[in-house]
Amino acid sequence: MDIQWICAVTIILAWFCRGSSGHQTAVEPPRNLQIIDPGLLGHLYIEWQPPPSLLTLDQCTIKYKLKYRSTGDADWKVVFTKKLKYGDGFDLSKRTEAKVQTLLEGRCTNESEVKSDWTHATFQVPSQGDLESQIRDFHCVYYNWEHLTCTWQRGRLAPLGACYEFYYWYEGLDHAMQCSDYIQTHGRNTGCKLQNLRQAEYIDFNVCVNGSSESTQLRPSYFTFHLQNLVKPSPPEKLSVSISAYEDVHVEWSPPARGAPPQCLDYEVQLTEHDGDADAPWTAVSTQVETAFTFSQANRSRVSCVRVRGKTNMFCADKGFWSEWTRECFYVSRKDEKQLFILIAVVLSFLTVIIIFILAAQCKKRTNGEKNISPTSLYLD
Ligand SMILES: *[C@@H]1O[C@H](CO)[C@@H](O)[C@H](O)[C@H]1NC(C)=O
Ligand SMILES: *[C@@H]1O[C@H](CO)[C@@H](O)[C@H](O)[C@H]1NC(C)=O
Ligand SMILES: *[C@@H]1O[C@H](CO)[C@@H](O)[C@H](O)[C@H]1NC(C)=O
């Protein structure tokens, strides 16, 4: 009995020992980590190869932990992947750094996670041109979800003959494209207009404004944004004002007919009590998704102009620009004004009636007097 028990324990121990001898307790880091710029204006690929010793392993999952950031970023972005390639957007005017390690887990490691050391790589576009030759005041607006307009100013120290060019890329384009519709000031490119960008919404939109001049090189500028965050919608349409039986002022409008998806708009309604005065203060009364608003009696008193504007709401974008205003002026008499008017009307009609009575009475008197007097007067004549 005892011997059997000891044998069993020995066999079990032996099995464990044999098992443990095959366990991996260390793993090598990935090889050939590289950051590759395919010329997509900021979309970079981070690539690596598996450690050589792993090529023969089975019964284990091999994963990679990738960390990357641009200089100046406080935090690393962290990705766990089984693949050997990862792409993301970066600011090419900064240095990009990446590191990757091998993670091994499964029966080959007795189900515990084994990590390798990190492999590092960095990438930076070779810097060219003076920093002051870079464009300034770069702004883009995506008008009514229909066309994108970007503008810039030439660099402070850019040579006179400097010529800037606008390139863009988003996922779906094979390569970076150059602007085909430039905005020009004095024959130089100072902006670009683009259309048909529906496919480019909600993804990274990469832009590079670089350039050349005869004498020196110009420093390129890189930008990455999301079109839906740059929308300036067309102003609301068909603004109408009606006054209900209870004298509430009801304002209604429609979203712009084209472009902006109606569910993507928020509105601001404002009113002023001073008609015709351009500097009159406007009071904000509401910001809302609905396309109607009612000023209750207490609220409106002498309201004479209403205006409404729209902006992309939080369901469709993180930010946006306000549209121009649509305004409508009208006049509603106050209740006490109306009562006064009625009172005056009543008094006036009352007075008129009295006057008519008096006049009538006098006329009658006069005719009676004439009738009485005339014979006498005839006699006297
Ligand atoms: C394997 O893992 C089990 C459970 O975690 C543990 O009890 C055992 O000692 C491990 N074996 C070796 C050889 O590390
Ligand atoms: C500007 O950038 C585009 C796109 O990367 C490139 O094809 C072009 O050669 C660059 N131009 C200059 C003057 O560097
Ligand atoms: C006027 O309208 C605003 C916005 O709806 C509301 O917050 C406010 O209380 C109203 N004022 C009065 C006096 O009813």
mmCIF file of C-alpha atoms in Angstrom, residues 239 241 249 251 253 269-272 282 285 295 303-308 325-330:
data_model
loop_
_atom_site.group_PDB
_atom_site.id
_atom_site.type_symbol
_atom_site.label_atom_id
_atom_site.label_comp_id
_atom_site.label_asym_id
_atom_site.label_seq_id
_atom_site.Cartn_x
_atom_site.Cartn_y
_atom_site.Cartn_z
ATOM 1 C CA LEU A 239 -37.917 80.596 -40.937
ATOM 2 C CA VAL A 241 -43.176 83.175 -37.193
ATOM 3 C CA VAL A 249 -44.979 83.390 -30.622
ATOM 4 C CA VAL A 251 -41.011 80.101 -34.560
ATOM 5 C CA TRP A 253 -37.574 76.607 -39.556
ATOM 6 C CA VAL A 269 -32.484 80.664 -31.231
ATOM 7 C CA GLN A 270 -32.063 84.284 -30.239
ATOM 8 C CA LEU A 271 -34.398 87.217 -30.000
ATOM 9 C CA THR A 272 -34.174 90.956 -29.709
ATOM 10 C CA TRP A 282 -29.683 89.656 -28.821
ATOM 11 C CA VAL A 285 -33.135 81.712 -25.597
ATOM 12 C CA PHE A 295 -41.908 81.998 -26.754
ATOM 13 C CA VAL A 303 -40.082 90.625 -29.237
ATOM 14 C CA SER A 304 -39.565 91.955 -32.696
ATOM 15 C CA CYS A 305 -36.812 89.917 -34.342
ATOM 16 C CA VAL A 306 -35.860 86.258 -34.091
ATOM 17 C CA ARG A 307 -32.768 84.627 -35.548
ATOM 18 C CA VAL A 308 -31.645 81.010 -35.811
ATOM 19 C CA TRP A 325 -27.922 83.508 -39.038
ATOM 20 C CA THR A 326 -31.359 83.412 -40.620
ATOM 21 C CA ARG A 327 -33.496 86.184 -39.197
ATOM 22 C CA GLU A 328 -37.093 87.266 -39.275
ATOM 23 C CA CYS A 329 -38.677 90.397 -37.801
ATOM 24 C CA PHE A 330 -42.306 90.896 -36.837
#
